[in-house]
Coordinates of C-alpha atoms in Angstrom, one line a residue:
Chain A
M1 CA -2.4 79.1 -31.2
I2 CA -5.1 81.4 -32.5
V3 CA -8.5 81.4 -30.7
L4 CA -11.6 83.3 -31.8
R5 CA -14.7 83.0 -29.8
N6 CA -18.1 84.5 -30.8
V7 CA -16.5 87.4 -32.7
W8 CA -18.9 90.0 -34.1
K9 CA -18.1 93.0 -36.2
T10 CA -20.4 95.6 -37.7
R11 CA -19.3 98.1 -40.3
G12 CA -21.5 100.7 -41.8
G13 CA -24.6 99.1 -40.4
R14 CA -23.7 95.7 -42.0
E15 CA -22.7 92.7 -40.0
V16 CA -19.3 91.8 -41.5
L17 CA -18.5 89.1 -39.0
R18 CA -21.2 87.1 -37.3
D19 CA -20.4 84.9 -34.4
V20 CA -17.1 83.6 -35.7
S21 CA -15.4 81.0 -33.5
F22 CA -12.5 78.7 -34.2
H23 CA -9.2 77.5 -32.9
I24 CA -6.1 77.2 -35.1
A25 CA -3.3 75.0 -33.7
P26 CA 0.4 75.9 -34.2
L27 CA 1.7 74.8 -37.6
E28 CA -1.7 74.2 -38.9
S29 CA -2.4 75.6 -42.4
V30 CA -5.9 76.9 -42.9
G31 CA -7.5 78.1 -46.1
I32 CA -10.2 80.7 -45.7
I33 CA -12.4 80.7 -48.8
G34 CA -15.4 82.7 -49.7
L35 CA -16.7 85.0 -52.4
N36 CA -15.9 88.7 -52.5
G37 CA -17.4 90.4 -49.5
A38 CA -17.7 87.2 -47.5
G39 CA -15.6 88.7 -44.7
K40 CA -12.2 87.1 -45.3
T41 CA -10.1 90.2 -45.2
T42 CA -12.2 91.6 -42.3
L43 CA -11.4 88.3 -40.5
L44 CA -7.7 88.7 -40.9
D45 CA -7.8 92.4 -40.1
T46 CA -9.6 91.5 -36.9
I47 CA -7.2 88.7 -36.0
T48 CA -4.3 91.1 -36.3
G49 CA -6.1 93.8 -34.3
M50 CA -6.3 96.3 -37.2
L51 CA -10.0 96.1 -36.7
K52 CA -11.6 95.8 -33.2
P53 CA -14.4 93.3 -32.9
D54 CA -17.7 94.6 -31.5
G55 CA -18.1 91.4 -29.5
G56 CA -16.3 88.2 -28.6
F57 CA -12.7 87.7 -28.0
I58 CA -9.5 86.9 -29.8
R59 CA -6.3 85.4 -28.4
I60 CA -3.1 84.8 -30.2
N61 CA -0.6 82.7 -28.3
G62 CA -2.6 83.6 -25.2
Q63 CA -2.3 87.3 -25.7
E64 CA -5.1 89.6 -26.3
R65 CA -3.6 92.5 -28.2
V66 CA -1.3 92.5 -31.2
L67 CA -1.0 96.2 -31.8
G68 CA 1.6 97.9 -29.7
N69 CA 2.8 94.5 -28.6
T70 CA 6.2 94.3 -30.4
G71 CA 6.9 90.8 -29.2
L72 CA 3.7 89.4 -30.6
C73 CA 4.1 91.5 -33.8
R74 CA 7.4 89.8 -34.3
D75 CA 5.6 86.4 -34.2
L76 CA 3.4 87.2 -37.2
V77 CA 3.4 88.8 -40.6
Y78 CA 0.3 89.9 -42.5
I79 CA 0.5 90.3 -46.2
S80 CA -2.5 91.8 -48.0
G81 CA -2.9 93.8 -51.2
A82 CA -4.7 96.5 -49.2
R83 CA -1.9 96.9 -46.6
P84 CA 1.5 96.6 -48.3
Q85 CA 4.5 96.0 -46.1
L86 CA 7.1 97.2 -48.5
W87 CA 8.2 100.8 -48.2
E88 CA 7.0 102.7 -51.2
E89 CA 9.9 105.1 -51.4
L90 CA 12.6 102.5 -50.9
K91 CA 14.1 99.9 -53.2
V92 CA 12.7 96.5 -52.6
R93 CA 16.1 95.3 -51.4
A94 CA 16.2 98.0 -48.7
S95 CA 12.7 97.0 -47.5
F96 CA 14.0 93.4 -47.2
A97 CA 16.9 94.7 -45.1
H98 CA 14.5 96.5 -42.8
C99 CA 12.4 93.3 -42.6
V100 CA 15.5 91.2 -41.6
E101 CA 16.4 93.7 -38.9
M102 CA 12.9 94.0 -37.5
Y103 CA 12.2 90.3 -37.4
R104 CA 15.8 89.7 -36.1
V105 CA 16.6 87.1 -38.7
D106 CA 20.2 85.9 -38.6
R107 CA 22.1 87.5 -41.4
R108 CA 23.3 84.3 -42.9
I109 CA 19.9 82.7 -42.7
A110 CA 18.4 85.7 -44.3
E111 CA 20.8 85.6 -47.2
S112 CA 20.1 82.0 -48.0
R113 CA 16.3 82.6 -47.6
L114 CA 16.5 85.5 -50.0
A115 CA 18.4 83.5 -52.5
G116 CA 15.7 80.8 -52.4
L117 CA 12.9 83.4 -52.7
V118 CA 14.5 85.1 -55.6
Q119 CA 14.6 81.8 -57.4
A120 CA 11.1 80.7 -56.4
F121 CA 9.3 84.0 -57.2
L122 CA 11.7 85.2 -59.9
I123 CA 12.0 88.6 -58.2
G124 CA 15.8 89.1 -58.9
P125 CA 15.2 92.0 -61.4
F126 CA 12.9 93.8 -58.9
L127 CA 15.3 94.1 -56.0
E128 CA 16.8 97.3 -57.2
R129 CA 13.5 99.0 -58.0
T130 CA 10.9 100.7 -55.8
P131 CA 7.5 99.1 -55.4
G132 CA 5.9 102.1 -57.3
S133 CA 7.7 101.1 -60.5
L134 CA 6.4 97.5 -60.4
S135 CA 3.2 96.0 -61.6
L136 CA 0.6 94.7 -59.2
G137 CA 1.7 91.1 -59.6
E138 CA 5.4 91.9 -59.4
R139 CA 4.8 93.9 -56.2
M140 CA 2.8 91.1 -54.7
R141 CA 5.6 88.6 -55.4
C142 CA 7.9 90.9 -53.5
E143 CA 5.4 91.3 -50.7
L144 CA 5.3 87.5 -50.4
A145 CA 9.0 87.3 -50.4
Y146 CA 8.9 89.8 -47.5
A147 CA 6.7 87.4 -45.5
F148 CA 8.9 84.3 -46.1
L149 CA 12.0 86.2 -45.5
A150 CA 10.7 87.1 -42.0
A151 CA 9.2 83.6 -41.7
P152 CA 7.6 84.2 -38.3
P153 CA 5.5 81.5 -36.5
I154 CA 2.3 82.9 -37.9
I155 CA 1.9 84.0 -41.5
L156 CA -1.4 85.5 -42.8
L157 CA -1.8 85.9 -46.5
D158 CA -4.8 87.7 -47.9
E159 CA -5.6 87.0 -51.6
V160 CA -1.9 87.0 -52.5
T161 CA -2.3 85.3 -55.9
L162 CA -4.4 88.2 -57.2
G163 CA -2.9 89.7 -60.2
L164 CA -0.4 86.9 -60.7
D165 CA -0.3 85.2 -64.1
V166 CA -0.9 81.4 -64.2
S167 CA 2.7 80.2 -64.4
I168 CA 3.9 82.5 -61.6
R169 CA 0.9 81.6 -59.5
D170 CA 1.9 77.9 -59.8
R171 CA 5.4 78.8 -58.7
V172 CA 4.1 80.7 -55.7
L173 CA 1.7 77.9 -54.7
R174 CA 4.5 75.3 -55.1
Y175 CA 6.7 77.3 -52.8
L176 CA 3.9 77.6 -50.3
E177 CA 3.2 73.9 -50.4
E178 CA 6.9 73.1 -49.9
Y179 CA 7.0 75.6 -47.0
K180 CA 4.0 74.0 -45.5
R181 CA 5.5 70.5 -45.9
Q182 CA 8.4 71.6 -43.8
S183 CA 5.8 72.8 -41.2
R184 CA 7.5 75.9 -40.3
S185 CA 4.6 78.3 -39.5
T186 CA 1.0 78.5 -39.0
L187 CA -0.5 79.6 -42.3
L188 CA -3.7 81.4 -42.8
Y189 CA -4.5 81.8 -46.5
T190 CA -7.6 83.5 -47.9
S191 CA -8.6 82.9 -51.5
N192 CA -11.7 82.8 -53.6
R193 CA -10.4 79.8 -55.5
L194 CA -11.2 76.4 -54.0
S195 CA -8.4 74.8 -56.1
E196 CA -5.7 76.8 -54.5
V197 CA -6.6 75.8 -51.0
E198 CA -6.9 72.1 -52.0
G199 CA -3.2 71.5 -52.2
L200 CA -2.1 74.0 -49.6
C201 CA -4.3 73.7 -46.6
G202 CA -5.3 70.7 -44.6
R203 CA -8.3 72.6 -43.3
V204 CA -10.8 74.9 -44.8
L205 CA -13.0 77.6 -43.4
M206 CA -15.7 78.7 -45.7
M207 CA -17.2 82.0 -45.2
D208 CA -20.3 83.6 -46.4
A209 CA -21.9 86.9 -45.4
G210 CA -19.6 87.1 -42.3
S211 CA -20.4 83.6 -41.0
I212 CA -18.3 80.5 -41.1
I213 CA -20.5 78.1 -43.0
F214 CA -18.0 75.2 -43.1
D215 CA -15.1 74.3 -40.9
G216 CA -13.4 71.0 -41.7
S217 CA -10.9 69.1 -43.6
V218 CA -10.4 69.7 -47.3
R219 CA -11.4 66.1 -48.0
D220 CA -14.8 66.6 -46.3
M221 CA -15.4 69.7 -48.3
L222 CA -14.5 68.0 -51.5
E223 CA -16.7 65.1 -50.7
R224 CA -19.6 67.4 -50.4
V225 CA -18.8 69.5 -53.4
S226 CA -17.0 67.3 -56.0
P227 CA -19.7 64.7 -56.7
L228 CA -21.3 67.6 -58.5
G229 CA -20.8 68.1 -62.2
R230 CA -21.7 71.1 -64.2
M231 CA -22.7 71.3 -67.8
E232 CA -23.0 74.4 -69.8
A233 CA -24.6 74.0 -73.2
R234 CA -26.2 75.8 -76.0
V235 CA -29.2 74.0 -77.3
S236 CA -31.8 74.5 -80.0
P237 CA -34.7 74.7 -79.6
A238 CA -34.7 76.1 -76.1
I239 CA -35.9 73.8 -73.3
P240 CA -38.1 75.7 -70.9
D241 CA -37.4 73.6 -67.8
F242 CA -35.8 70.4 -66.4
E243 CA -38.3 69.6 -63.6
D244 CA -38.4 66.0 -64.6
L245 CA -34.6 65.5 -64.0
P246 CA -33.0 65.1 -60.6
L247 CA -30.8 68.1 -61.0
E248 CA -29.3 70.0 -58.1
R249 CA -29.7 73.3 -59.8
Y250 CA -30.3 74.6 -63.3
C251 CA -30.5 77.9 -65.1
V252 CA -32.0 78.6 -68.5
D253 CA -31.2 81.7 -70.4
G254 CA -32.8 81.2 -73.8
E255 CA -30.7 78.6 -75.6
Q256 CA -28.0 78.8 -73.0
I257 CA -28.4 76.3 -70.2
T258 CA -26.3 75.6 -67.1
L259 CA -27.0 72.4 -65.2
T260 CA -25.5 71.3 -61.9
Y261 CA -26.1 67.6 -61.1
D262 CA -25.0 65.0 -58.5
K263 CA -23.1 62.4 -60.4
R264 CA -24.3 59.8 -58.0
K265 CA -27.9 60.4 -59.0
L266 CA -27.4 61.2 -62.7
D267 CA -24.3 60.6 -64.8
T268 CA -23.1 62.8 -67.6
A269 CA -23.9 60.3 -70.3
Q270 CA -27.5 60.1 -69.2
L271 CA -27.8 63.8 -69.2
L272 CA -26.4 64.1 -72.7
R273 CA -28.7 61.4 -74.0
Y274 CA -31.7 63.3 -72.4
L275 CA -30.7 66.5 -74.2
M276 CA -30.0 64.8 -77.6
A277 CA -33.4 63.2 -77.5
R278 CA -35.0 66.6 -77.2
C279 CA -32.9 69.1 -79.1
E280 CA -29.8 69.8 -81.1
I281 CA -26.7 70.5 -78.9
K282 CA -24.7 73.3 -80.5
D283 CA -22.0 73.5 -77.9
V284 CA -21.3 71.8 -74.6
R285 CA -18.8 72.4 -71.8
L286 CA -18.3 70.3 -68.7
S287 CA -16.7 71.7 -65.5
E288 CA -16.4 71.2 -61.8
P289 CA -18.5 73.6 -59.8
D290 CA -16.9 76.9 -58.9
L291 CA -16.7 78.4 -55.5
E292 CA -20.0 80.2 -55.9
E293 CA -21.6 76.9 -56.5
A294 CA -19.8 75.3 -53.7
V295 CA -20.9 78.0 -51.3
R296 CA -24.5 77.4 -52.3
I297 CA -24.2 73.7 -51.9
I298 CA -22.6 74.0 -48.4
Y299 CA -25.0 76.7 -47.4
G300 CA -27.9 74.7 -48.5
G301 CA -26.7 71.7 -46.5
G302 CA -26.3 69.7 -49.7
Q303 CA -29.9 70.1 -50.6
G304 CA -30.9 70.8 -54.2
W305 CA -31.3 74.4 -54.9
K306 CA -33.2 75.6 -57.9
Q307 CA -33.3 78.9 -59.4
Chain B
M1 CA 22.8 99.2 -30.4
G2 CA 20.6 97.3 -32.7
E3 CA 18.2 100.2 -32.7
L4 CA 21.0 102.7 -33.4
R5 CA 22.1 100.6 -36.4
I6 CA 18.6 100.6 -37.7
A7 CA 18.3 104.4 -37.2
V8 CA 21.4 105.0 -39.2
Q9 CA 20.3 102.5 -41.8
S10 CA 16.9 104.2 -42.1
L11 CA 18.3 107.7 -42.4
K12 CA 20.7 106.4 -45.1
M13 CA 17.8 104.9 -46.9
S14 CA 15.7 108.1 -46.8
V15 CA 18.7 109.9 -48.3
Q16 CA 19.3 107.2 -50.9
A17 CA 15.6 107.2 -51.8
R18 CA 15.8 111.0 -52.5
M19 CA 19.1 110.6 -54.3
Q20 CA 17.4 108.5 -56.9
Y21 CA 16.1 111.8 -58.1
R22 CA 19.2 113.8 -57.6
V23 CA 18.4 116.9 -59.8
D24 CA 14.8 117.0 -58.5
T25 CA 16.0 117.0 -54.9
L26 CA 18.6 119.6 -55.5
V27 CA 16.2 122.0 -57.3
A28 CA 13.5 121.5 -54.7
S29 CA 16.0 122.1 -51.9
I30 CA 17.2 125.3 -53.6
A31 CA 13.6 126.4 -53.9
V32 CA 13.0 125.9 -50.2
F33 CA 16.2 127.8 -49.5
V34 CA 15.2 130.7 -51.7
R35 CA 11.7 130.9 -50.3
E36 CA 13.0 131.0 -46.7
S37 CA 15.8 133.4 -47.6
A38 CA 13.3 135.7 -49.2
N39 CA 11.5 136.0 -45.9
I40 CA 14.7 136.7 -44.1
I41 CA 15.8 139.3 -46.7
V42 CA 12.6 141.2 -46.3
I43 CA 13.0 141.2 -42.6
Y44 CA 16.6 142.2 -42.9
L45 CA 15.8 145.2 -45.2
A46 CA 13.1 146.3 -42.8
L47 CA 15.5 146.1 -39.9
L48 CA 18.0 148.2 -41.6
K49 CA 15.6 151.1 -41.2
F50 CA 15.8 150.7 -37.4
D51 CA 18.9 150.6 -35.4
A52 CA 17.6 147.9 -33.2
I53 CA 14.4 146.2 -32.0
N54 CA 14.2 146.3 -28.2
G55 CA 17.9 146.5 -28.1
W56 CA 18.6 143.7 -30.6
N57 CA 20.5 144.8 -33.7
V58 CA 20.3 143.1 -37.1
N59 CA 23.1 140.6 -36.5
E60 CA 21.6 139.5 -33.2
M61 CA 18.3 139.0 -34.9
L62 CA 19.8 136.9 -37.5
F63 CA 21.5 134.8 -34.8
L64 CA 18.0 134.3 -33.3
F65 CA 16.7 133.2 -36.6
S66 CA 19.6 130.9 -37.3
I67 CA 18.7 128.7 -34.3
L68 CA 15.2 128.4 -35.6
F69 CA 16.4 127.2 -39.0
L70 CA 19.1 124.9 -37.7
T71 CA 16.7 123.1 -35.3
Y72 CA 14.0 122.8 -37.9
A73 CA 16.5 121.2 -40.3
V74 CA 17.0 118.4 -37.7
V75 CA 13.3 118.3 -36.8
V76 CA 12.2 117.5 -40.4
S77 CA 14.9 114.9 -40.8
L78 CA 13.4 113.0 -37.8
F79 CA 9.8 114.1 -37.4
A80 CA 8.7 114.4 -41.0
D81 CA 6.0 111.7 -40.7
L82 CA 4.7 113.3 -37.5
R83 CA 4.6 116.7 -39.1
D84 CA 2.4 115.3 -41.9
F85 CA 0.6 112.8 -39.7
S86 CA -3.0 113.7 -40.7
R87 CA -2.1 113.2 -44.4
M88 CA -0.4 109.9 -43.5
I89 CA -3.6 108.7 -41.8
R90 CA -5.8 110.0 -44.7
E91 CA -3.7 108.2 -47.3
G92 CA -3.9 105.0 -45.3
R93 CA -0.1 104.8 -44.9
F94 CA -0.4 104.6 -41.1
D95 CA -2.1 101.2 -40.8
R96 CA 0.7 99.2 -42.3
L97 CA 3.0 100.3 -39.5
L98 CA 0.7 98.8 -36.9
V99 CA 1.7 95.2 -37.3
R100 CA 5.4 95.7 -37.9
P101 CA 7.4 94.5 -34.9
R102 CA 8.7 97.9 -33.9
G103 CA 7.6 100.7 -31.7
L104 CA 5.2 102.9 -33.6
L105 CA 6.7 106.2 -32.6
L106 CA 10.2 104.9 -33.4
Q107 CA 9.0 103.8 -36.8
L108 CA 7.4 107.2 -37.5
I109 CA 10.6 109.0 -36.4
L110 CA 13.0 106.8 -38.3
N111 CA 11.2 106.0 -41.5
N112 CA 11.0 109.2 -43.3
A113 CA 13.2 112.2 -43.5
D114 CA 12.2 115.3 -45.4
V115 CA 15.6 115.6 -47.0
I116 CA 14.5 118.6 -49.2
A117 CA 13.3 120.8 -46.3
S118 CA 16.3 119.7 -44.2
V119 CA 18.8 120.7 -46.8
G120 CA 17.0 124.0 -47.5
H121 CA 16.5 125.1 -43.9
G122 CA 19.8 123.7 -42.8
T123 CA 21.8 125.6 -45.5
L124 CA 20.0 128.8 -44.6
G125 CA 20.6 128.1 -40.9
I126 CA 24.3 127.5 -41.3
L127 CA 24.6 130.6 -43.5
L128 CA 22.8 132.8 -41.0
F129 CA 24.9 131.4 -38.2
L130 CA 28.1 132.1 -40.1
L131 CA 27.0 135.6 -41.0
S132 CA 25.9 136.5 -37.5
A133 CA 27.8 134.5 -34.9
G134 CA 31.1 136.2 -35.6
R135 CA 29.5 139.7 -35.4
V136 CA 27.6 139.4 -32.1
G137 CA 30.6 138.9 -30.0
I138 CA 30.3 135.2 -28.9
E139 CA 33.4 133.8 -27.3
W140 CA 33.5 130.1 -28.2
N141 CA 35.0 127.9 -25.5
P142 CA 34.0 124.4 -24.3
V143 CA 31.3 125.7 -22.1
T144 CA 29.6 127.9 -24.7
I145 CA 29.9 125.2 -27.3
L146 CA 28.4 122.6 -25.0
Y147 CA 25.5 125.0 -24.1
Y148 CA 24.9 125.7 -27.8
L149 CA 24.7 122.0 -28.7
C150 CA 22.4 121.3 -25.7
A151 CA 20.2 124.2 -26.8
I152 CA 19.9 122.9 -30.3
I153 CA 19.1 119.4 -29.1
G154 CA 16.5 120.9 -26.6
G155 CA 15.0 122.9 -29.4
V156 CA 14.7 119.9 -31.7
L157 CA 13.0 117.9 -28.9
M158 CA 10.6 120.7 -28.1
Q159 CA 9.5 121.0 -31.7
G160 CA 9.4 117.2 -32.1
G161 CA 7.3 117.0 -29.0
I162 CA 4.8 119.6 -30.4
F163 CA 4.5 117.5 -33.6
I164 CA 3.9 114.4 -31.5
I165 CA 1.2 116.0 -29.5
C166 CA -0.5 117.4 -32.6
S167 CA -0.3 113.9 -34.2
A168 CA -1.7 112.2 -31.1
L169 CA -4.7 114.6 -31.3
S170 CA -5.5 112.9 -34.6
F171 CA -6.6 109.9 -32.6
Y172 CA -9.3 112.1 -31.0
F173 CA -10.3 114.5 -33.7
V174 CA -10.7 114.1 -37.4
E175 CA -9.2 117.4 -38.5
T176 CA -6.2 118.6 -36.6
G177 CA -4.6 120.8 -39.3
S178 CA -5.7 124.0 -37.8
I179 CA -4.5 123.1 -34.3
R180 CA -1.1 122.2 -35.8
S181 CA -1.0 125.5 -37.7
I182 CA -1.8 127.6 -34.7
F183 CA 0.3 125.7 -32.2
Y184 CA 3.3 125.2 -34.4
W185 CA 3.5 127.4 -37.4
D186 CA 2.0 130.6 -36.0
M187 CA 4.1 130.3 -32.8
R188 CA 7.2 129.7 -34.8
R189 CA 6.5 132.9 -36.7
F190 CA 6.4 134.8 -33.4
A191 CA 9.6 133.1 -32.3
G192 CA 11.5 134.8 -35.1
Y193 CA 11.6 138.0 -33.0
P194 CA 12.7 138.7 -29.4
I195 CA 9.7 137.8 -27.3
S196 CA 10.0 141.0 -25.3
I197 CA 8.4 142.9 -28.2
Y198 CA 5.1 141.2 -27.7
N199 CA 2.2 141.7 -25.3
K200 CA 1.8 139.6 -22.2
L201 CA -0.5 137.1 -23.8
I202 CA 1.8 136.1 -26.6
Q203 CA 4.8 136.1 -24.3
T204 CA 2.9 133.7 -22.0
L205 CA 2.0 131.5 -25.0
L206 CA 5.6 131.4 -26.1
M207 CA 6.9 130.6 -22.7
Y208 CA 4.4 128.3 -21.1
V209 CA 2.1 126.9 -23.8
V210 CA 4.2 126.3 -26.9
P211 CA 7.6 127.2 -25.3
F212 CA 9.4 128.4 -28.4
A213 CA 11.0 131.0 -26.3
F214 CA 13.2 128.2 -24.9
V215 CA 14.2 127.1 -28.4
N216 CA 15.9 130.4 -29.5
Y217 CA 15.2 133.4 -27.3
F218 CA 16.6 132.3 -24.0
P219 CA 19.5 130.3 -25.5
A220 CA 20.4 133.4 -27.5
Q221 CA 20.4 135.4 -24.3
F222 CA 23.0 133.0 -22.9
F223 CA 25.4 134.5 -25.5
L224 CA 24.1 138.0 -25.9
R225 CA 22.8 139.2 -22.5
K226 CA 20.5 141.8 -24.0
P227 CA 19.0 144.3 -21.5
D228 CA 15.4 143.0 -22.1
M229 CA 16.4 139.8 -20.3
A230 CA 15.9 141.8 -17.1
G231 CA 12.2 141.1 -17.6
Y232 CA 12.6 137.4 -17.2
N233 CA 14.0 135.0 -14.6
E234 CA 17.7 134.4 -15.2
A235 CA 17.2 130.7 -14.6
Y236 CA 15.2 130.4 -17.9
I237 CA 18.5 130.7 -19.8
Y238 CA 19.9 127.7 -18.0
I239 CA 16.9 125.4 -18.1
A240 CA 16.2 126.2 -21.8
P241 CA 17.6 122.9 -23.1
L242 CA 15.7 121.0 -20.4
V243 CA 12.4 122.5 -21.4
G244 CA 12.8 120.6 -24.7
V245 CA 13.4 117.3 -22.9
F246 CA 10.4 118.0 -20.6
V247 CA 8.0 118.8 -23.5
Y248 CA 9.2 115.7 -25.4
L249 CA 8.6 113.4 -22.4
L250 CA 5.2 115.0 -21.9
A251 CA 4.4 114.4 -25.6
Y252 CA 5.7 110.8 -25.4
L253 CA 3.3 110.1 -22.5
F254 CA 0.4 111.7 -24.2
W255 CA 1.2 109.7 -27.4
R256 CA 1.3 106.4 -25.4
V257 CA -2.1 107.1 -23.8
S258 CA -3.7 108.2 -27.1
V259 CA -2.4 105.4 -29.2
R260 CA -3.6 102.9 -26.6
R261 CA -7.0 104.4 -27.0
Y262 CA -6.7 104.1 -30.7
Y263 CA -5.8 100.4 -30.4
S264 CA -8.7 99.6 -28.3
T265 CA -11.3 101.4 -30.3
G266 CA -10.0 100.5 -33.8
N267 CA -9.9 102.8 -36.8

């Protein structure tokens, strides 16, 4: 059980956490999404006690302090690109041995877990090397394996798919989803990709500028965000504005236009017809809104937002 | 026993990590050995001009030095991270230890061994011991051997304690390098000679502030009984190993208090 109540944190005169409150139940998996600088890492740092909040309180399993509390430390693992857990100077395998000792994992269980992780993350070749000789992505896979080798009741993962190429990222996400299905730990997962969180987490916290601007189920979030479509097109001649269309948002940059629209109000075919009647379409691309867009939509309470 | 297994495993891993660069480690160790030996040779040559310093002849002086080097060899294999603590904090390598489920001090002691310095100083220490111990008339029997071992352990704990105190000061002050260099390195330099050659101030520092006198001077007096011992309480010889234990406990308590302060204020 993780409880935060009215947590504030100021760093360098900037409020990096503003009045953050939430509960996370045991075995819940929660995705924390937000753009860079939204406060995701600060939030995890604060939960683990690496940063002290300026106000409010935090309890993990009813206890106030993580640092210096070996018992509570054994209940969680925190993996973050900024705070590697592997020993730099040791071979990855030796770090894993340390991990198994520290988290008191039964030797036989540890061996079978490691075998599974080697397969899932394809880290076999890295075990006999030191983290320094691995690439960012390779190191991150080993860091992840460290977390799931320990497999404590609470696992905090901060932007762990950073630097992973697509196929590996899929493998990692599949492993996480499988792990979640077996409901073995509370999982806190930060990301700046909405799509990653979709499959993995039942619940989403969306952060912006240090505040939680959305806390609810993934389905609720998608319902608010996914009716939106996005069209990027190059048109000639340029169209100065789209004030006569019920768009959520648009952006005109010479011939390049980006339109965000609610499919319930305006469908894609209508929009294309509108454009073809006025100009020649040189290029068109349709996409779902990205996180930046989603943040704006949630922030704006679903209201149209024009630039 | 779990902790002991981890301790042995950690030390083994430090050595293994160094051994990945075998030649590099060997050359660096030799360099440390040569550097330290050069200092000793200079002192040795200077001493040949005199018959003795305050009654201590050359061999007795080398015996005094050997304790310093032997204890340091053990100190750096345990307290390397605490010796370089400010650098560790500066490079951000300290934070990651915080959420690991193991005592912080224990992690710092176990994790890193300065194998190079340990081998360099250790070799010189053993060499000096072999050169001098036979010539200063020590009679080795179970009692003297036991005292010698206790003195070494006490000396290691004393120096480890000083490193811990200096490291804990990093939680209060940004720059602790100069404190460390005055309280450890300068005092250690003084401790190379019989403390009776110094003025009262330095003697007091070496006995009661940074008690290096209890690392080598008083233990050496157990074996040598030089006349300058008359200036000090005889009991100091026997409590010498305990002084190390005492300093270490004091350091441990200070560390506990300081690190708690660090936890509650954050970095």
